[in-house]
Amino acid sequence: MNLIIGSHVSYKKDTQLLGSVKEALSYKANAFMFYTGAPQNTNRYEINDALTMEAYQLMKENNIDLNNVIVHAPYIVNLANSKNFDFSVDFLIQERERCELLGIRKMVLHPGSATEGNRSIAINNIIKGLNLILDIEGDTIICLETMAGKGNEIGKTFEELKQIIDGVNNKDKIGVCLDTCHISDAGYDISDFDKVLEEFDKTIGLNYLMCIHVNDSKNPISSHKDRHENIGYGYLGFDNLINIIYNKKLESIPKILETPYITKTDDDKVREYPPYLFEIDMIRNKKLNKNLIEDIRNYYK
Ligand code: FE
Ligand code: FE
Ligand code: ZN
C-alpha cells in the first residue's frame, strides 16, 4: 500500500516553504503540515515566490505531491465567537490567500469554541464565517478538524461537523480532518475503527475526509483533554494506530503526526527534539520501537 505520511514542521520567515520541505525530508516524510507563522498570533510575513519555486523543485525531486501539503490555521481565531468575528473572518480570508499563493489546497481549521455559552448560536456563527470566506473564489479547501470536546469546543461529534457542512454554500470547498487523539478523547472507540469510519461515512460522508492527524493520547477514551502522546505510548496504542494508518479506504489521504517533542537535558539546559523521523520509521516497519525516547535522545546530539 502507498503510504502518505508526514508530520507537523516549522515554517520560518527566511526559508519559508523550502525550509518546511527540507525539514519534512529530514524525517523521510512524503507529506507535511505547518502554520504560516506562530499559531498563537496572527503576524504573518510576505511570501517569497523564489523560495516557493525552489521548494516545488525539491518536492518534485522527492515525490512530494502538493495535495499532501497542509496548512493549519492558527488556533486563536474563533469563528464561533461573535466578539472578534470580523477579525477572525478577515484573518482566515488572508490565510486562505496565502495558501493560494503557496499552491496549497487544504487548510485545517478548528471549528471554534462556544465561549459565549450557546452551542447552536456558535454553530451558526461558524457557518456564517465559513460562507464569508468560501464564497470568495479560490481553490483552497477548509478542513474542519474533529475536536476532543475540551471546554466548549465545537466539532466533538460527527453530527456537529455535518451540521456545519450542511450550512456551507460551497460544498466543494469544505472538508474534514480527522484527529485520532481527538476522536478518542471525544468518546469514539478507535479500537473498532471500521465502525467509527462507517459512522463517519453515514453521518458526514467519506468523500469529505481529506486529512488525518495521527496522534496517540495521554488520556483514556471520553476524557475531553486533548493531550497528544507519541505513537504507541498512549491510550490508543500502536496496533490501533497502525490499523488506522493502513486502512485501505484511507490510502490516498495524507496522515500527519502532531506528537510531542522529546525533552533532553544537557548541561542543565532542557532541549526539545522532534520524534518524527523515528515515529515514521516505526510506522513504515509496522513495529513499535520500545526504545523510541532513548533513540531520539541519542540521535540528536
Ligand atoms: Fe489541530
Ligand atoms: Fe490535530
Ligand atoms: Zn489536538
PDB file of C-alpha atoms and ligand atoms in Angstrom:
ATOM      1  CA  MET A   1       0.000   0.000   0.000  1.00  0.00           C
ATOM      2  CA  ASN A   2       1.164   3.504  -0.811  1.00  0.00           C
ATOM      3  CA  LEU A   3       1.701   5.301   2.491  1.00  0.00           C
ATOM      4  CA  ILE A   4       1.298   9.072   2.656  1.00  0.00           C
ATOM      5  CA  ILE A   5       2.877  10.059   5.937  1.00  0.00           C
ATOM      6  CA  GLY A   6       4.426  13.154   7.437  1.00  0.00           C
ATOM      7  CA  SER A   7       4.324  15.470  10.387  1.00  0.00           C
ATOM      8  CA  HIS A   8       3.948  18.959  11.558  1.00  0.00           C
ATOM      9  CA  VAL A   9       7.016  21.010  10.510  1.00  0.00           C
ATOM     10  CA  SER A  10       8.136  24.601  11.045  1.00  0.00           C
ATOM     11  CA  TYR A  11       7.775  27.450   8.577  1.00  0.00           C
ATOM     12  CA  LYS A  12      10.297  30.220   9.084  1.00  0.00           C
ATOM     13  CA  LYS A  13      10.431  33.760   7.798  1.00  0.00           C
ATOM     14  CA  ASP A  14      13.770  33.305   5.997  1.00  0.00           C
ATOM     15  CA  THR A  15      13.337  29.838   4.460  1.00  0.00           C
ATOM     16  CA  GLN A  16       9.531  29.566   4.166  1.00  0.00           C
ATOM     17  CA  LEU A  17       8.152  26.576   2.198  1.00  0.00           C
ATOM     18  CA  LEU A  18      11.668  25.489   1.188  1.00  0.00           C
ATOM     19  CA  GLY A  19      12.662  25.134   4.841  1.00  0.00           C
ATOM     20  CA  SER A  20       9.486  23.178   5.566  1.00  0.00           C
ATOM     21  CA  VAL A  21      10.169  20.731   2.704  1.00  0.00           C
ATOM     22  CA  LYS A  22      13.746  20.223   3.905  1.00  0.00           C
ATOM     23  CA  GLU A  23      12.533  19.517   7.422  1.00  0.00           C
ATOM     24  CA  ALA A  24       9.937  17.011   6.118  1.00  0.00           C
ATOM     25  CA  LEU A  25      12.659  15.260   4.076  1.00  0.00           C
ATOM     26  CA  SER A  26      14.843  15.028   7.192  1.00  0.00           C
ATOM     27  CA  TYR A  27      12.064  12.888   8.689  1.00  0.00           C
ATOM     28  CA  LYS A  28      11.761  10.774   5.499  1.00  0.00           C
ATOM     29  CA  ALA A  29       8.204  12.082   5.112  1.00  0.00           C
ATOM     30  CA  ASN A  30       6.228  12.456   1.884  1.00  0.00           C
ATOM     31  CA  ALA A  31       3.633  14.822   3.377  1.00  0.00           C
ATOM     32  CA  PHE A  32       3.756  17.710   5.880  1.00  0.00           C
ATOM     33  CA  MET A  33       1.774  20.407   7.634  1.00  0.00           C
ATOM     34  CA  PHE A  34       2.748  23.814   9.002  1.00  0.00           C
ATOM     35  CA  TYR A  35       1.463  27.088  10.412  1.00  0.00           C
ATOM     36  CA  THR A  36       2.302  30.044   8.168  1.00  0.00           C
ATOM     37  CA  GLY A  37       3.527  31.863  11.296  1.00  0.00           C
ATOM     38  CA  ALA A  38       3.197  31.472  15.054  1.00  0.00           C
ATOM     39  CA  PRO A  39      -0.045  29.598  15.837  1.00  0.00           C
ATOM     40  CA  GLN A  40      -0.769  31.813  18.818  1.00  0.00           C
ATOM     41  CA  ASN A  41      -0.645  35.082  16.896  1.00  0.00           C
ATOM     42  CA  THR A  42      -1.602  36.457  13.518  1.00  0.00           C
ATOM     43  CA  ASN A  43       1.652  38.169  12.492  1.00  0.00           C
ATOM     44  CA  ARG A  44       2.471  36.857   9.035  1.00  0.00           C
ATOM     45  CA  TYR A  45       5.297  37.534   6.531  1.00  0.00           C
ATOM     46  CA  GLU A  46       5.079  38.170   2.840  1.00  0.00           C
ATOM     47  CA  ILE A  47       5.545  35.065   0.709  1.00  0.00           C
ATOM     48  CA  ASN A  48       8.770  34.883  -1.279  1.00  0.00           C
ATOM     49  CA  ASP A  49       7.899  33.285  -4.651  1.00  0.00           C
ATOM     50  CA  ALA A  50      11.513  32.360  -5.408  1.00  0.00           C
ATOM     51  CA  LEU A  51      11.623  30.227  -2.260  1.00  0.00           C
ATOM     52  CA  THR A  52       8.274  28.665  -3.197  1.00  0.00           C
ATOM     53  CA  MET A  53       9.626  27.709  -6.643  1.00  0.00           C
ATOM     54  CA  GLU A  54      12.738  26.186  -5.089  1.00  0.00           C
ATOM     55  CA  ALA A  55      10.516  24.261  -2.679  1.00  0.00           C
ATOM     56  CA  TYR A  56       8.423  22.903  -5.593  1.00  0.00           C
ATOM     57  CA  GLN A  57      11.578  21.702  -7.325  1.00  0.00           C
ATOM     58  CA  LEU A  58      12.769  19.872  -4.217  1.00  0.00           C
ATOM     59  CA  MET A  59       9.295  18.373  -3.725  1.00  0.00           C
ATOM     60  CA  LYS A  60       9.273  17.153  -7.308  1.00  0.00           C
ATOM     61  CA  GLU A  61      12.669  15.508  -6.917  1.00  0.00           C
ATOM     62  CA  ASN A  62      11.413  13.713  -3.829  1.00  0.00           C
ATOM     63  CA  ASN A  63       7.890  12.824  -4.978  1.00  0.00           C
ATOM     64  CA  ILE A  64       6.057  15.042  -2.537  1.00  0.00           C
ATOM     65  CA  ASP A  65       2.704  15.976  -4.014  1.00  0.00           C
ATOM     66  CA  LEU A  66       1.237  19.415  -3.209  1.00  0.00           C
ATOM     67  CA  ASN A  67      -2.028  17.632  -2.397  1.00  0.00           C
ATOM     68  CA  ASN A  68      -0.255  16.184   0.623  1.00  0.00           C
ATOM     69  CA  VAL A  69       0.903  19.537   1.969  1.00  0.00           C
ATOM     70  CA  ILE A  70      -1.371  21.155   4.506  1.00  0.00           C
ATOM     71  CA  VAL A  71      -1.608  24.486   6.276  1.00  0.00           C
ATOM     72  CA  HIS A  72      -3.028  24.610   9.785  1.00  0.00           C
ATOM     73  CA  ALA A  73      -4.859  27.845  10.585  1.00  0.00           C
ATOM     74  CA  PRO A  74      -3.792  29.445  13.899  1.00  0.00           C
ATOM     75  CA  TYR A  75      -5.795  28.282  16.873  1.00  0.00           C
ATOM     76  CA  ILE A  76      -6.508  31.750  18.201  1.00  0.00           C
ATOM     77  CA  VAL A  77      -9.131  32.555  15.571  1.00  0.00           C
ATOM     78  CA  ASN A  78     -12.609  31.590  16.707  1.00  0.00           C
ATOM     79  CA  LEU A  79     -15.441  31.826  14.180  1.00  0.00           C
ATOM     80  CA  ALA A  80     -17.943  30.725  16.859  1.00  0.00           C
ATOM     81  CA  ASN A  81     -17.454  33.885  18.865  1.00  0.00           C
ATOM     82  CA  SER A  82     -19.449  36.990  17.968  1.00  0.00           C
ATOM     83  CA  LYS A  83     -16.774  39.208  19.527  1.00  0.00           C
ATOM     84  CA  ASN A  84     -13.755  39.378  17.177  1.00  0.00           C
ATOM     85  CA  PHE A  85     -15.858  37.660  14.498  1.00  0.00           C
ATOM     86  CA  ASP A  86     -14.874  40.155  11.776  1.00  0.00           C
ATOM     87  CA  PHE A  87     -11.223  39.853  12.775  1.00  0.00           C
ATOM     88  CA  SER A  88     -11.358  36.037  12.535  1.00  0.00           C
ATOM     89  CA  VAL A  89     -13.066  36.128   9.144  1.00  0.00           C
ATOM     90  CA  ASP A  90     -10.619  38.701   7.752  1.00  0.00           C
ATOM     91  CA  PHE A  91      -7.643  36.779   9.025  1.00  0.00           C
ATOM     92  CA  LEU A  92      -8.860  33.487   7.546  1.00  0.00           C
ATOM     93  CA  ILE A  93      -9.547  35.157   4.194  1.00  0.00           C
ATOM     94  CA  GLN A  94      -5.926  36.351   4.183  1.00  0.00           C
ATOM     95  CA  GLU A  95      -4.675  32.967   5.356  1.00  0.00           C
ATOM     96  CA  ARG A  96      -6.526  31.270   2.514  1.00  0.00           C
ATOM     97  CA  GLU A  97      -4.961  33.771   0.081  1.00  0.00           C
ATOM     98  CA  ARG A  98      -1.543  32.807   1.455  1.00  0.00           C
ATOM     99  CA  CYS A  99      -2.398  29.142   0.820  1.00  0.00           C
ATOM    100  CA  GLU A 100      -3.358  30.027  -2.749  1.00  0.00           C
ATOM    101  CA  LEU A 101      -0.035  31.834  -3.246  1.00  0.00           C
ATOM    102  CA  LEU A 102       1.810  28.767  -1.951  1.00  0.00           C
ATOM    103  CA  GLY A 103      -0.330  26.440  -4.094  1.00  0.00           C
ATOM    104  CA  ILE A 104      -1.665  24.640  -1.017  1.00  0.00           C
ATOM    105  CA  ARG A 105      -5.177  23.282  -1.324  1.00  0.00           C
ATOM    106  CA  LYS A 106      -6.014  22.153   2.196  1.00  0.00           C
ATOM    107  CA  MET A 107      -6.240  24.326   5.272  1.00  0.00           C
ATOM    108  CA  VAL A 108      -7.124  22.672   8.579  1.00  0.00           C
ATOM    109  CA  LEU A 109      -9.261  24.739  10.943  1.00  0.00           C
ATOM    110  CA  HIS A 110     -10.500  24.136  14.477  1.00  0.00           C
ATOM    111  CA  PRO A 111     -14.202  24.942  14.004  1.00  0.00           C
ATOM    112  CA  GLY A 112     -14.387  27.152  17.104  1.00  0.00           C
ATOM    113  CA  SER A 113     -15.396  27.284  20.725  1.00  0.00           C
ATOM    114  CA  ALA A 114     -18.783  28.298  22.144  1.00  0.00           C
ATOM    115  CA  THR A 115     -17.180  30.688  24.609  1.00  0.00           C
ATOM    116  CA  GLU A 116     -20.422  32.643  24.887  1.00  0.00           C
ATOM    117  CA  GLY A 117     -22.299  29.541  26.017  1.00  0.00           C
ATOM    118  CA  ASN A 118     -24.903  28.771  23.389  1.00  0.00           C
ATOM    119  CA  ARG A 119     -23.760  25.968  21.080  1.00  0.00           C
ATOM    120  CA  SER A 120     -26.345  26.452  18.354  1.00  0.00           C
ATOM    121  CA  ILE A 121     -25.579  30.177  18.093  1.00  0.00           C
ATOM    122  CA  ALA A 122     -21.894  29.230  17.981  1.00  0.00           C
ATOM    123  CA  ILE A 123     -22.515  26.794  15.115  1.00  0.00           C
ATOM    124  CA  ASN A 124     -24.479  29.429  13.218  1.00  0.00           C
ATOM    125  CA  ASN A 125     -21.624  31.902  13.634  1.00  0.00           C
ATOM    126  CA  ILE A 126     -19.178  29.318  12.257  1.00  0.00           C
ATOM    127  CA  ILE A 127     -21.403  28.712   9.230  1.00  0.00           C
ATOM    128  CA  LYS A 128     -21.780  32.445   8.615  1.00  0.00           C
ATOM    129  CA  GLY A 129     -17.998  32.906   8.846  1.00  0.00           C
ATOM    130  CA  LEU A 130     -17.208  29.973   6.578  1.00  0.00           C
ATOM    131  CA  ASN A 131     -19.586  31.266   3.925  1.00  0.00           C
ATOM    132  CA  LEU A 132     -17.985  34.722   4.035  1.00  0.00           C
ATOM    133  CA  ILE A 133     -14.600  33.060   3.472  1.00  0.00           C
ATOM    134  CA  LEU A 134     -15.550  30.327   0.998  1.00  0.00           C
ATOM    135  CA  ASP A 135     -17.837  32.431  -1.188  1.00  0.00           C
ATOM    136  CA  ILE A 136     -14.637  34.168  -2.306  1.00  0.00           C
ATOM    137  CA  GLU A 137     -13.153  32.389  -5.288  1.00  0.00           C
ATOM    138  CA  GLY A 138     -10.227  30.102  -4.549  1.00  0.00           C
ATOM    139  CA  ASP A 139      -9.046  26.511  -4.689  1.00  0.00           C
ATOM    140  CA  THR A 140      -8.113  26.012  -1.052  1.00  0.00           C
ATOM    141  CA  ILE A 141     -10.483  23.777   0.874  1.00  0.00           C
ATOM    142  CA  ILE A 142     -11.093  24.386   4.576  1.00  0.00           C
ATOM    143  CA  CYS A 143     -10.901  21.096   6.507  1.00  0.00           C
ATOM    144  CA  LEU A 144     -12.775  21.245   9.808  1.00  0.00           C
ATOM    145  CA  GLU A 145     -10.959  19.263  12.471  1.00  0.00           C
ATOM    146  CA  THR A 146     -12.716  16.760  14.707  1.00  0.00           C
ATOM    147  CA  MET A 147     -12.206  18.099  18.247  1.00  0.00           C
ATOM    148  CA  ALA A 148     -11.689  16.486  21.670  1.00  0.00           C
ATOM    149  CA  GLY A 149     -14.506  18.486  23.254  1.00  0.00           C
ATOM    150  CA  LYS A 150     -12.240  20.367  25.631  1.00  0.00           C
ATOM    151  CA  GLY A 151     -14.139  23.249  27.236  1.00  0.00           C
ATOM    152  CA  ASN A 152     -16.804  24.441  24.823  1.00  0.00           C
ATOM    153  CA  GLU A 153     -15.180  23.216  21.613  1.00  0.00           C
ATOM    154  CA  ILE A 154     -17.488  22.714  18.653  1.00  0.00           C
ATOM    155  CA  GLY A 155     -16.851  19.680  16.454  1.00  0.00           C
ATOM    156  CA  LYS A 156     -16.627  16.926  19.076  1.00  0.00           C
ATOM    157  CA  THR A 157     -19.187  14.810  17.214  1.00  0.00           C
ATOM    158  CA  PHE A 158     -19.536  13.941  13.543  1.00  0.00           C
ATOM    159  CA  GLU A 159     -23.110  15.284  13.773  1.00  0.00           C
ATOM    160  CA  GLU A 160     -21.865  18.771  14.721  1.00  0.00           C
ATOM    161  CA  LEU A 161     -19.459  18.829  11.777  1.00  0.00           C
ATOM    162  CA  LYS A 162     -22.251  17.640   9.496  1.00  0.00           C
ATOM    163  CA  GLN A 163     -24.459  20.464  10.769  1.00  0.00           C
ATOM    164  CA  ILE A 164     -21.786  22.992   9.845  1.00  0.00           C
ATOM    165  CA  ILE A 165     -21.175  21.441   6.411  1.00  0.00           C
ATOM    166  CA  ASP A 166     -24.923  21.492   5.738  1.00  0.00           C
ATOM    167  CA  GLY A 167     -24.892  25.261   6.224  1.00  0.00           C
ATOM    168  CA  VAL A 168     -21.942  25.892   3.906  1.00  0.00           C
ATOM    169  CA  ASN A 169     -22.942  27.025   0.396  1.00  0.00           C
ATOM    170  CA  ASN A 170     -19.794  25.955  -1.393  1.00  0.00           C
ATOM    171  CA  LYS A 171     -19.648  22.215  -0.607  1.00  0.00           C
ATOM    172  CA  ASP A 172     -16.621  21.712  -2.901  1.00  0.00           C
ATOM    173  CA  LYS A 173     -14.534  23.892  -0.622  1.00  0.00           C
ATOM    174  CA  ILE A 174     -15.274  22.228   2.733  1.00  0.00           C
ATOM    175  CA  GLY A 175     -13.809  19.032   4.146  1.00  0.00           C
ATOM    176  CA  VAL A 176     -12.886  17.304   7.393  1.00  0.00           C
ATOM    177  CA  CYS A 177      -9.610  16.484   9.139  1.00  0.00           C
ATOM    178  CA  LEU A 178      -9.942  13.525  11.495  1.00  0.00           C
ATOM    179  CA  ASP A 179      -7.636  13.590  14.536  1.00  0.00           C
ATOM    180  CA  THR A 180      -7.248  10.173  16.184  1.00  0.00           C
ATOM    181  CA  CYS A 181      -6.430  11.583  19.639  1.00  0.00           C
ATOM    182  CA  HIS A 182      -9.347  13.991  19.477  1.00  0.00           C
ATOM    183  CA  ILE A 183     -11.993  11.463  18.412  1.00  0.00           C
ATOM    184  CA  SER A 184     -10.932   9.066  21.172  1.00  0.00           C
ATOM    185  CA  ASP A 185     -10.973  11.893  23.713  1.00  0.00           C
ATOM    186  CA  ALA A 186     -14.406  12.818  22.358  1.00  0.00           C
ATOM    187  CA  GLY A 187     -15.747   9.308  23.026  1.00  0.00           C
ATOM    188  CA  TYR A 188     -15.287   7.321  19.789  1.00  0.00           C
ATOM    189  CA  ASP A 189     -13.813   3.860  20.375  1.00  0.00           C
ATOM    190  CA  ILE A 190     -10.959   3.696  17.861  1.00  0.00           C
ATOM    191  CA  SER A 191     -10.209   0.054  18.731  1.00  0.00           C
ATOM    192  CA  ASP A 192     -13.190  -0.682  16.469  1.00  0.00           C
ATOM    193  CA  PHE A 193     -12.112   1.741  13.754  1.00  0.00           C
ATOM    194  CA  ASP A 194     -14.167   0.171  10.976  1.00  0.00           C
ATOM    195  CA  LYS A 195     -17.258   1.042  12.980  1.00  0.00           C
ATOM    196  CA  VAL A 196     -16.041   4.617  13.556  1.00  0.00           C
ATOM    197  CA  LEU A 197     -15.370   5.048   9.844  1.00  0.00           C
ATOM    198  CA  GLU A 198     -18.783   3.637   8.993  1.00  0.00           C
ATOM    199  CA  GLU A 199     -20.376   6.145  11.346  1.00  0.00           C
ATOM    200  CA  PHE A 200     -18.317   8.935   9.753  1.00  0.00           C
ATOM    201  CA  ASP A 201     -19.457   7.815   6.314  1.00  0.00           C
ATOM    202  CA  LYS A 202     -23.121   7.640   7.312  1.00  0.00           C
ATOM    203  CA  THR A 203     -23.092  10.977   9.136  1.00  0.00           C
ATOM    204  CA  ILE A 204     -20.779  13.141   7.001  1.00  0.00           C
ATOM    205  CA  GLY A 205     -19.637  11.061   4.016  1.00  0.00           C
ATOM    206  CA  LEU A 206     -16.141   9.658   3.471  1.00  0.00           C
ATOM    207  CA  ASN A 207     -15.698  11.924   0.436  1.00  0.00           C
ATOM    208  CA  TYR A 208     -15.331  14.848   2.887  1.00  0.00           C
ATOM    209  CA  LEU A 209     -12.385  13.261   4.686  1.00  0.00           C
ATOM    210  CA  MET A 210      -9.195  14.957   3.431  1.00  0.00           C
ATOM    211  CA  CYS A 211      -6.604  14.776   6.165  1.00  0.00           C
ATOM    212  CA  ILE A 212      -5.825  12.564   9.155  1.00  0.00           C
ATOM    213  CA  HIS A 213      -3.950  13.704  12.236  1.00  0.00           C
ATOM    214  CA  VAL A 214      -2.314  10.619  13.694  1.00  0.00           C
ATOM    215  CA  ASN A 215      -1.669  11.088  17.409  1.00  0.00           C
ATOM    216  CA  ASP A 216      -1.743   8.853  20.437  1.00  0.00           C
ATOM    217  CA  SER A 217      -3.494  10.230  23.541  1.00  0.00           C
ATOM    218  CA  LYS A 218      -2.243  10.764  27.086  1.00  0.00           C
ATOM    219  CA  ASN A 219      -5.768  10.099  28.305  1.00  0.00           C
ATOM    220  CA  PRO A 220      -8.426   7.359  28.076  1.00  0.00           C
ATOM    221  CA  ILE A 221     -11.490   7.497  25.841  1.00  0.00           C
ATOM    222  CA  SER A 222     -14.035  10.296  26.560  1.00  0.00           C
ATOM    223  CA  SER A 223     -11.581  12.336  28.634  1.00  0.00           C
ATOM    224  CA  HIS A 224     -12.042  15.561  26.591  1.00  0.00           C
ATOM    225  CA  LYS A 225      -8.473  16.631  27.389  1.00  0.00           C
ATOM    226  CA  ASP A 226      -6.661  16.940  24.026  1.00  0.00           C
ATOM    227  CA  ARG A 227      -3.169  15.971  25.110  1.00  0.00           C
ATOM    228  CA  HIS A 228      -1.226  14.199  22.378  1.00  0.00           C
ATOM    229  CA  GLU A 229       1.184  11.341  23.089  1.00  0.00           C
ATOM    230  CA  ASN A 230       3.907   9.703  20.990  1.00  0.00           C
ATOM    231  CA  ILE A 231       2.787   6.880  18.710  1.00  0.00           C
ATOM    232  CA  GLY A 232       2.372   3.653  20.690  1.00  0.00           C
ATOM    233  CA  TYR A 233       2.983   5.337  24.054  1.00  0.00           C
ATOM    234  CA  GLY A 234      -0.571   6.360  24.948  1.00  0.00           C
ATOM    235  CA  TYR A 235      -4.075   5.017  25.424  1.00  0.00           C
ATOM    236  CA  LEU A 236      -4.730   4.399  21.710  1.00  0.00           C
ATOM    237  CA  GLY A 237      -1.743   2.108  21.317  1.00  0.00           C
ATOM    238  CA  PHE A 238       0.474   1.167  18.417  1.00  0.00           C
ATOM    239  CA  ASP A 239      -1.671  -1.583  16.864  1.00  0.00           C
ATOM    240  CA  ASN A 240      -4.812   0.541  16.770  1.00  0.00           C
ATOM    241  CA  LEU A 241      -2.931   3.429  15.141  1.00  0.00           C
ATOM    242  CA  ILE A 242      -1.278   1.143  12.570  1.00  0.00           C
ATOM    243  CA  ASN A 243      -4.703  -0.273  11.778  1.00  0.00           C
ATOM    244  CA  ILE A 244      -5.974   3.266  11.059  1.00  0.00           C
ATOM    245  CA  ILE A 245      -2.898   4.355   9.090  1.00  0.00           C
ATOM    246  CA  TYR A 246      -3.025   1.297   6.836  1.00  0.00           C
ATOM    247  CA  ASN A 247      -6.800   1.286   6.315  1.00  0.00           C
ATOM    248  CA  LYS A 248      -7.335   0.734   2.572  1.00  0.00           C
ATOM    249  CA  LYS A 249     -10.181   3.267   2.437  1.00  0.00           C
ATOM    250  CA  LEU A 250      -7.786   5.977   3.652  1.00  0.00           C
ATOM    251  CA  GLU A 251      -4.891   5.190   1.334  1.00  0.00           C
ATOM    252  CA  SER A 252      -4.993   8.444  -0.635  1.00  0.00           C
ATOM    253  CA  ILE A 253      -5.394  10.685   2.432  1.00  0.00           C
ATOM    254  CA  PRO A 254      -2.305  12.349   3.973  1.00  0.00           C
ATOM    255  CA  LYS A 255      -1.537  11.235   7.541  1.00  0.00           C
ATOM    256  CA  ILE A 256       0.115  13.876   9.701  1.00  0.00           C
ATOM    257  CA  LEU A 257       1.785  13.338  13.085  1.00  0.00           C
ATOM    258  CA  GLU A 258       1.395  16.047  15.751  1.00  0.00           C
ATOM    259  CA  THR A 259       3.028  14.116  18.561  1.00  0.00           C
ATOM    260  CA  PRO A 260       5.051  15.819  21.304  1.00  0.00           C
ATOM    261  CA  TYR A 261       8.748  16.633  21.096  1.00  0.00           C
ATOM    262  CA  ILE A 262      11.134  14.700  23.340  1.00  0.00           C
ATOM    263  CA  THR A 263      12.926  16.653  26.042  1.00  0.00           C
ATOM    264  CA  LYS A 264      16.564  16.157  26.837  1.00  0.00           C
ATOM    265  CA  THR A 265      18.667  17.860  29.490  1.00  0.00           C
ATOM    266  CA  ASP A 266      22.283  18.685  28.571  1.00  0.00           C
ATOM    267  CA  ASP A 267      24.360  20.751  30.990  1.00  0.00           C
ATOM    268  CA  ASP A 268      21.223  21.883  32.810  1.00  0.00           C
ATOM    269  CA  LYS A 269      19.683  23.083  29.562  1.00  0.00           C
ATOM    270  CA  VAL A 270      16.399  21.458  28.583  1.00  0.00           C
ATOM    271  CA  ARG A 271      16.113  20.993  24.835  1.00  0.00           C
ATOM    272  CA  GLU A 272      13.324  19.505  22.765  1.00  0.00           C
ATOM    273  CA  TYR A 273      13.783  17.208  19.776  1.00  0.00           C
ATOM    274  CA  PRO A 274      11.276  16.109  17.123  1.00  0.00           C
ATOM    275  CA  PRO A 275      10.166  12.456  17.300  1.00  0.00           C
ATOM    276  CA  TYR A 276       9.021  12.259  13.675  1.00  0.00           C
ATOM    277  CA  LEU A 277      11.978  10.561  11.952  1.00  0.00           C
ATOM    278  CA  PHE A 278      11.715   7.699  14.429  1.00  0.00           C
ATOM    279  CA  GLU A 279       7.926   7.548  14.534  1.00  0.00           C
ATOM    280  CA  ILE A 280       7.663   7.480  10.736  1.00  0.00           C
ATOM    281  CA  ASP A 281      10.254   4.704  10.689  1.00  0.00           C
ATOM    282  CA  MET A 282       8.187   2.652  13.200  1.00  0.00           C
ATOM    283  CA  ILE A 283       5.071   3.218  11.130  1.00  0.00           C
ATOM    284  CA  ARG A 284       6.765   2.097   7.923  1.00  0.00           C
ATOM    285  CA  ASN A 285       8.095  -1.027   9.678  1.00  0.00           C
ATOM    286  CA  LYS A 286       4.776  -1.605  11.478  1.00  0.00           C
ATOM    287  CA  LYS A 287       6.805  -2.374  14.554  1.00  0.00           C
ATOM    288  CA  LEU A 288       6.800  -0.495  17.862  1.00  0.00           C
ATOM    289  CA  ASN A 289      10.211   0.840  18.854  1.00  0.00           C
ATOM    290  CA  LYS A 290      10.357   0.271  22.600  1.00  0.00           C
ATOM    291  CA  ASN A 291      13.455   2.492  22.806  1.00  0.00           C
ATOM    292  CA  LEU A 292      11.872   5.395  20.932  1.00  0.00           C
ATOM    293  CA  ILE A 293      12.644   8.077  23.512  1.00  0.00           C
ATOM    294  CA  GLU A 294      16.243   6.953  24.060  1.00  0.00           C
ATOM    295  CA  ASP A 295      16.870   6.565  20.320  1.00  0.00           C
ATOM    296  CA  ILE A 296      15.708  10.140  19.726  1.00  0.00           C
ATOM    297  CA  ARG A 297      17.855  11.496  22.575  1.00  0.00           C
ATOM    298  CA  ASN A 298      20.900   9.682  21.194  1.00  0.00           C
ATOM    299  CA  TYR A 299      20.300  10.763  17.602  1.00  0.00           C
ATOM    300  CA  TYR A 300      20.070  14.492  18.300  1.00  0.00           C
ATOM    301  CA  LYS A 301      23.320  15.392  19.971  1.00  0.00           C
TER     302      LYS A 301
HETATM  303 FE    FE B   1      -5.436  20.963  15.096  1.00  0.00          FE
HETATM  304 FE    FE B   2      -4.920  17.768  15.170  1.00  0.00          FE
HETATM  305 ZN    ZN B   3      -5.031  18.245  19.495  1.00  0.00          ZN
END
